[in-house]
mmCIF file of C-alpha atoms in Angstrom:
data_model
loop_
_atom_site.group_PDB
_atom_site.id
_atom_site.type_symbol
_atom_site.label_atom_id
_atom_site.label_comp_id
_atom_site.label_asym_id
_atom_site.label_seq_id
_atom_site.Cartn_x
_atom_site.Cartn_y
_atom_site.Cartn_z
ATOM 1 C CA MET A 1 -41.089 10.282 -4.042
ATOM 2 C CA GLY A 2 -39.664 9.635 -0.415
ATOM 3 C CA ILE A 3 -37.886 7.211 0.774
ATOM 4 C CA HIS A 4 -38.649 3.287 0.420
ATOM 5 C CA ILE A 5 -37.278 1.006 3.284
ATOM 6 C CA LEU A 6 -37.148 -3.110 2.696
ATOM 7 C CA VAL A 7 -37.751 -4.627 6.337
ATOM 8 C CA VAL A 8 -37.075 -8.323 5.877
ATOM 9 C CA ASP A 9 -37.714 -10.215 9.164
ATOM 10 C CA ASP A 10 -39.586 -13.611 9.651
ATOM 11 C CA GLU A 11 -40.934 -12.588 12.872
ATOM 12 C CA ALA A 12 -44.102 -11.112 11.751
ATOM 13 C CA PRO A 13 -44.545 -8.830 14.785
ATOM 14 C CA ILE A 14 -41.415 -7.351 14.903
ATOM 15 C CA ALA A 15 -41.382 -6.722 11.529
ATOM 16 C CA GLU A 16 -44.740 -4.800 11.816
ATOM 17 C CA LEU A 17 -43.430 -3.362 14.525
ATOM 18 C CA VAL A 18 -40.641 -2.057 13.135
ATOM 19 C CA ALA A 19 -43.139 -1.004 10.124
ATOM 20 C CA VAL A 20 -45.219 0.927 12.331
ATOM 21 C CA TYR A 21 -42.401 3.403 13.575
ATOM 22 C CA LEU A 22 -40.515 3.969 10.404
ATOM 23 C CA GLN A 23 -43.947 4.624 8.573
ATOM 24 C CA ASN A 24 -44.590 7.139 11.559
ATOM 25 C CA GLU A 25 -41.417 8.824 10.471
ATOM 26 C CA GLY A 26 -42.455 9.526 6.623
ATOM 27 C CA TYR A 27 -40.919 6.585 4.917
ATOM 28 C CA SER A 28 -43.206 4.113 2.937
ATOM 29 C CA VAL A 29 -41.686 0.208 3.969
ATOM 30 C CA TYR A 30 -42.675 -3.290 2.568
ATOM 31 C CA THR A 31 -41.761 -5.732 4.797
ATOM 32 C CA CYS A 32 -41.297 -9.801 3.762
ATOM 33 C CA GLY A 33 -40.082 -12.816 5.905
ATOM 34 C CA THR A 34 -37.558 -14.733 3.373
ATOM 35 C CA GLY A 35 -34.488 -14.105 2.256
ATOM 36 C CA GLN A 36 -35.457 -14.811 -1.833
ATOM 37 C CA GLU A 37 -38.204 -12.491 -1.091
ATOM 38 C CA ALA A 38 -36.288 -9.943 -0.614
ATOM 39 C CA LEU A 39 -33.694 -10.072 -3.292
ATOM 40 C CA ASP A 40 -37.000 -10.286 -5.744
ATOM 41 C CA TYR A 41 -38.494 -7.188 -3.936
ATOM 42 C CA VAL A 42 -35.212 -5.243 -4.967
ATOM 43 C CA ASN A 43 -34.560 -6.359 -8.082
ATOM 44 C CA GLN A 44 -38.427 -4.709 -9.425
ATOM 45 C CA ALA A 45 -38.677 -1.911 -6.767
ATOM 46 C CA ARG A 46 -37.526 0.974 -5.488
ATOM 47 C CA VAL A 47 -34.935 0.825 -1.959
ATOM 48 C CA ASP A 48 -33.174 3.145 -0.490
ATOM 49 C CA LEU A 49 -32.723 1.218 2.857
ATOM 50 C CA ALA A 50 -32.818 -2.573 4.080
ATOM 51 C CA VAL A 51 -33.301 -3.785 7.794
ATOM 52 C CA LEU A 52 -32.373 -7.312 7.526
ATOM 53 C CA ASP A 53 -32.286 -9.667 10.261
ATOM 54 C CA VAL A 54 -29.695 -12.401 9.724
ATOM 55 C CA MET A 55 -31.771 -15.307 11.139
ATOM 56 C CA LEU A 56 -33.748 -15.865 8.280
ATOM 57 C CA PRO A 57 -36.230 -19.181 6.699
ATOM 58 C CA ASP A 58 -34.503 -19.775 3.746
ATOM 59 C CA LEU A 59 -31.493 -18.071 3.303
ATOM 60 C CA ASP A 60 -29.298 -16.678 5.489
ATOM 61 C CA GLY A 61 -29.444 -12.718 6.457
ATOM 62 C CA PHE A 62 -24.954 -12.516 5.336
ATOM 63 C CA SER A 63 -25.833 -14.808 1.751
ATOM 64 C CA VAL A 64 -28.937 -12.025 1.454
ATOM 65 C CA CYS A 65 -26.440 -9.469 1.820
ATOM 66 C CA ARG A 66 -23.659 -10.436 0.047
ATOM 67 C CA LYS A 67 -25.579 -11.373 -2.865
ATOM 68 C CA LEU A 68 -27.190 -7.209 -2.447
ATOM 69 C CA ARG A 69 -24.172 -6.250 -2.259
ATOM 70 C CA GLU A 70 -23.406 -7.840 -6.052
ATOM 71 C CA THR A 71 -25.432 -4.732 -7.629
ATOM 72 C CA HIS A 72 -27.162 -2.132 -4.907
ATOM 73 C CA PHE A 73 -25.053 0.034 -2.759
ATOM 74 C CA PHE A 74 -28.471 1.354 -0.582
ATOM 75 C CA PRO A 75 -27.338 1.150 3.633
ATOM 76 C CA ILE A 76 -28.096 -2.325 5.012
ATOM 77 C CA ILE A 77 -28.715 -2.614 8.698
ATOM 78 C CA MET A 78 -28.351 -6.315 10.045
ATOM 79 C CA LEU A 79 -30.740 -7.769 12.820
ATOM 80 C CA THR A 80 -29.299 -10.650 15.086
ATOM 81 C CA ALA A 81 -30.278 -12.221 17.976
ATOM 82 C CA LYS A 82 -26.319 -13.278 18.019
ATOM 83 C CA VAL A 83 -23.763 -10.990 20.591
ATOM 84 C CA GLU A 84 -20.533 -12.321 19.147
ATOM 85 C CA ASP A 85 -18.028 -9.619 17.979
ATOM 86 C CA MET A 86 -17.128 -12.241 15.144
ATOM 87 C CA ASP A 87 -20.468 -12.017 13.791
ATOM 88 C CA LYS A 88 -20.663 -7.793 13.746
ATOM 89 C CA ILE A 89 -17.601 -8.146 11.958
ATOM 90 C CA MET A 90 -18.707 -10.235 9.650
ATOM 91 C CA GLY A 91 -21.697 -8.644 8.663
ATOM 92 C CA LEU A 92 -19.726 -5.482 8.644
ATOM 93 C CA THR A 93 -17.256 -7.424 5.964
ATOM 94 C CA ILE A 94 -19.665 -8.762 4.006
ATOM 95 C CA GLY A 95 -20.852 -4.926 3.049
ATOM 96 C CA ALA A 96 -23.786 -4.155 5.624
ATOM 97 C CA ASP A 97 -23.286 -0.525 7.130
ATOM 98 C CA ASP A 98 -24.602 -0.851 10.265
ATOM 99 C CA TYR A 99 -25.552 -3.630 13.179
ATOM 100 C CA ILE A 100 -27.827 -3.703 16.180
ATOM 101 C CA THR A 101 -28.817 -6.406 18.293
ATOM 102 C CA LYS A 102 -32.007 -7.792 19.218
ATOM 103 C CA PRO A 103 -33.633 -7.296 21.811
ATOM 104 C CA PHE A 104 -33.805 -3.549 20.740
ATOM 105 C CA ASN A 105 -35.241 -0.038 21.261
ATOM 106 C CA PRO A 106 -37.504 0.483 18.156
ATOM 107 C CA LEU A 107 -36.244 4.310 18.259
ATOM 108 C CA GLU A 108 -32.678 3.823 18.211
ATOM 109 C CA LEU A 109 -33.277 1.564 15.034
ATOM 110 C CA VAL A 110 -35.235 4.914 13.682
ATOM 111 C CA ALA A 111 -32.502 6.711 14.671
ATOM 112 C CA ARG A 112 -29.969 4.691 12.993
ATOM 113 C CA VAL A 113 -31.768 4.413 10.009
ATOM 114 C CA LYS A 114 -31.972 8.116 9.734
ATOM 115 C CA THR A 115 -28.245 8.288 10.397
ATOM 116 C CA GLN A 116 -27.661 6.326 7.512
ATOM 117 C CA LEU A 117 -29.724 7.704 4.737
ATOM 118 C CA ARG A 118 -28.607 11.428 6.116
ATOM 119 C CA ARG A 119 -25.048 9.667 5.302
ATOM 120 C CA THR A 120 -25.891 8.554 2.132
ATOM 121 C CA MET A 121 -27.302 11.703 0.954
ATOM 122 C CA ARG A 122 -24.334 13.626 1.800
ATOM 123 C CA TYR A 123 -22.092 11.080 -0.400
ATOM 124 C CA ASP A 124 -24.420 10.592 -3.484
ATOM 125 C CA GLN A 125 -25.491 14.445 -4.128
ATOM 126 C CA ALA A 126 -23.788 15.094 -6.777
ATOM 127 C CA ALA A 127 -22.240 18.541 -8.279
ATOM 128 C CA ASP A 128 -19.525 19.732 -10.163
ATOM 129 C CA SER A 129 -16.779 21.657 -8.068
ATOM 130 C CA PRO A 130 -13.801 21.836 -9.545
ATOM 131 C CA GLY A 131 -10.404 20.847 -7.611
ATOM 132 C CA ASN A 132 -12.596 17.397 -5.908
ATOM 133 C CA GLU A 133 -11.400 14.697 -7.368
ATOM 134 C CA LEU A 134 -7.911 12.523 -7.128
ATOM 135 C CA ASP A 135 -5.835 10.954 -8.877
ATOM 136 C CA ILE A 136 -3.581 7.995 -6.988
ATOM 137 C CA ARG A 137 -1.573 5.819 -10.006
ATOM 138 C CA GLY A 138 -4.773 4.739 -11.693
ATOM 139 C CA LEU A 139 -7.184 5.273 -9.114
ATOM 140 C CA ILE A 140 -9.377 7.732 -9.498
ATOM 141 C CA ILE A 141 -12.037 8.967 -6.619
ATOM 142 C CA ASN A 142 -14.078 12.136 -7.330
ATOM 143 C CA LYS A 143 -15.883 13.513 -4.455
ATOM 144 C CA ASP A 144 -18.811 15.555 -6.051
ATOM 145 C CA SER A 145 -19.511 12.575 -8.558
ATOM 146 C CA HIS A 146 -19.132 10.036 -5.867
ATOM 147 C CA LYS A 147 -17.482 7.717 -9.115
ATOM 148 C CA CYS A 148 -14.390 5.769 -8.814
ATOM 149 C CA THR A 149 -12.577 3.745 -11.515
ATOM 150 C CA LEU A 150 -9.662 1.976 -11.026
ATOM 151 C CA TYR A 151 -7.667 1.709 -14.391
ATOM 152 C CA GLY A 152 -10.114 2.824 -16.431
ATOM 153 C CA LYS A 153 -12.817 0.033 -14.457
ATOM 154 C CA PRO A 154 -15.375 1.943 -12.159
ATOM 155 C CA LEU A 155 -15.668 0.265 -8.970
ATOM 156 C CA SER A 156 -18.798 0.182 -6.620
ATOM 157 C CA LEU A 157 -18.573 1.693 -3.422
ATOM 158 C CA THR A 158 -20.911 1.648 -0.325
ATOM 159 C CA PRO A 159 -21.519 5.148 0.778
ATOM 160 C CA MET A 160 -19.234 3.931 3.921
ATOM 161 C CA GLU A 161 -16.646 2.908 1.780
ATOM 162 C CA PHE A 162 -16.606 5.976 -0.387
ATOM 163 C CA GLY A 163 -16.256 7.886 2.386
ATOM 164 C CA ILE A 164 -13.644 6.032 3.823
ATOM 165 C CA LEU A 165 -11.492 5.777 0.343
ATOM 166 C CA TRP A 166 -11.900 9.465 0.108
ATOM 167 C CA HIS A 167 -10.360 10.324 3.604
ATOM 168 C CA LEU A 168 -7.622 8.112 2.834
ATOM 169 C CA CYS A 169 -6.930 9.785 -0.210
ATOM 170 C CA GLU A 170 -7.406 13.410 0.696
ATOM 171 C CA ASN A 171 -4.976 13.006 3.288
ATOM 172 C CA GLN A 172 -2.290 10.294 1.030
ATOM 173 C CA GLY A 173 1.282 9.865 2.792
ATOM 174 C CA LYS A 174 -0.617 11.110 6.262
ATOM 175 C CA ALA A 175 -1.041 8.133 8.460
ATOM 176 C CA VAL A 176 -5.206 8.179 9.456
ATOM 177 C CA SER A 177 -5.716 6.896 13.086
ATOM 178 C CA SER A 178 -9.080 4.316 13.242
ATOM 179 C CA GLU A 179 -10.461 6.446 15.918
ATOM 180 C CA ALA A 180 -10.009 9.706 13.323
ATOM 181 C CA LEU A 181 -11.198 7.958 10.267
ATOM 182 C CA PHE A 182 -14.169 7.091 12.250
ATOM 183 C CA GLU A 183 -15.178 10.336 13.077
ATOM 184 C CA ALA A 184 -14.890 11.793 9.811
ATOM 185 C CA VAL A 185 -16.176 9.226 8.202
ATOM 186 C CA TRP A 186 -19.433 8.285 10.586
ATOM 187 C CA GLY A 187 -19.839 11.714 12.129
ATOM 188 C CA GLU A 188 -19.697 9.766 15.724
ATOM 189 C CA LYS A 189 -17.652 9.212 19.032
ATOM 190 C CA PHE A 190 -15.076 6.304 18.124
ATOM 191 C CA LEU A 191 -15.256 3.605 21.013
ATOM 192 C CA ASP A 192 -12.722 1.265 22.285
ATOM 193 C CA ASN A 193 -12.596 -2.135 20.453
ATOM 194 C CA ASN A 194 -14.780 -0.834 17.396
ATOM 195 C CA ASN A 195 -13.851 -3.011 14.751
ATOM 196 C CA THR A 196 -16.015 -1.412 12.030
ATOM 197 C CA VAL A 197 -13.593 0.471 10.527
ATOM 198 C CA MET A 198 -11.459 -2.622 9.998
ATOM 199 C CA ALA A 199 -14.049 -4.584 8.524
ATOM 200 C CA HIS A 200 -14.734 -1.695 5.899
ATOM 201 C CA ILE A 201 -11.115 -1.640 4.871
ATOM 202 C CA GLY A 202 -11.315 -5.357 4.065
ATOM 203 C CA ARG A 203 -13.999 -4.461 2.135
ATOM 204 C CA LEU A 204 -12.458 -1.972 0.132
ATOM 205 C CA ARG A 205 -8.860 -3.753 0.085
ATOM 206 C CA GLU A 206 -10.858 -6.627 -1.491
ATOM 207 C CA LYS A 207 -12.536 -4.155 -4.148
ATOM 208 C CA LEU A 208 -9.373 -2.899 -5.086
ATOM 209 C CA GLY A 209 -7.202 -6.057 -5.323
ATOM 210 C CA ASP A 210 -5.356 -4.629 -2.894
ATOM 211 C CA SER A 211 -2.838 -6.938 -0.326
ATOM 212 C CA SER A 212 -2.927 -6.374 3.367
ATOM 213 C CA ARG A 213 0.301 -7.629 3.102
ATOM 214 C CA ASN A 214 1.982 -5.666 -0.080
ATOM 215 C CA PRO A 215 -0.899 -3.410 -0.649
ATOM 216 C CA LYS A 216 -0.859 -0.857 -3.554
ATOM 217 C CA PHE A 217 -2.742 1.425 -2.022
ATOM 218 C CA ILE A 218 -4.032 1.054 1.454
ATOM 219 C CA ARG A 219 -1.093 0.802 3.771
ATOM 220 C CA THR A 220 -1.707 -0.671 7.770
ATOM 221 C CA ILE A 221 0.284 1.917 9.969
ATOM 222 C CA TRP A 222 0.527 -0.679 13.055
ATOM 223 C CA GLY A 223 -0.187 0.812 16.467
ATOM 224 C CA ILE A 224 -1.464 3.882 14.292
ATOM 225 C CA GLY A 225 -3.868 3.604 11.470
ATOM 226 C CA TYR A 226 -4.083 3.396 7.839
ATOM 227 C CA MET A 227 -2.221 5.243 4.772
ATOM 228 C CA VAL A 228 -2.364 6.241 1.358
ATOM 229 C CA GLU A 229 0.845 6.750 0.031
#
């Protein structure tokens, strides 16, 4: 059936350029120019990944991303003309998986798309291997089925969120540095001042109902990283 990608950008030349590069890789691409059109499309068509511009004429990209994350968990790559670090943190906190600043090299975007798709397929592949399920005080996480429940209720996690939680749970009782966590889950070299891990941890805590000051699951080890006790 192939991979289906949604490109949302009100600048038609940019959307068309991105579509051409992605189509050259064999992906099926649908482009639109408004947030509402994107939401309508996702509700009636298959989408495996979305490239979402922040600046849209109706809903901003952050609002669209937040709305998508209520029911959909495919990778989202945000596009923006803003370079402020807080914009990046905001995008990641509300559920985006990656962030690229305009102007960008289309080949770099294609590479990031491939990376996100590889990660999604890696975490979403279901199998029936024993020993890949952990139960930590009512938090049950299964690596093979990519399912996670908290006190019997399912948690909807993105592939990145699942990867982080699994790695922390797998190393229960050990402090895992932000660098080690990033390199284990993202498979890339950690760079100084990288706030990606912090943003995803914040999102995970929100879904777990966890408080950073009095955590039940993910504890911050100041100056080191994070730990599931």
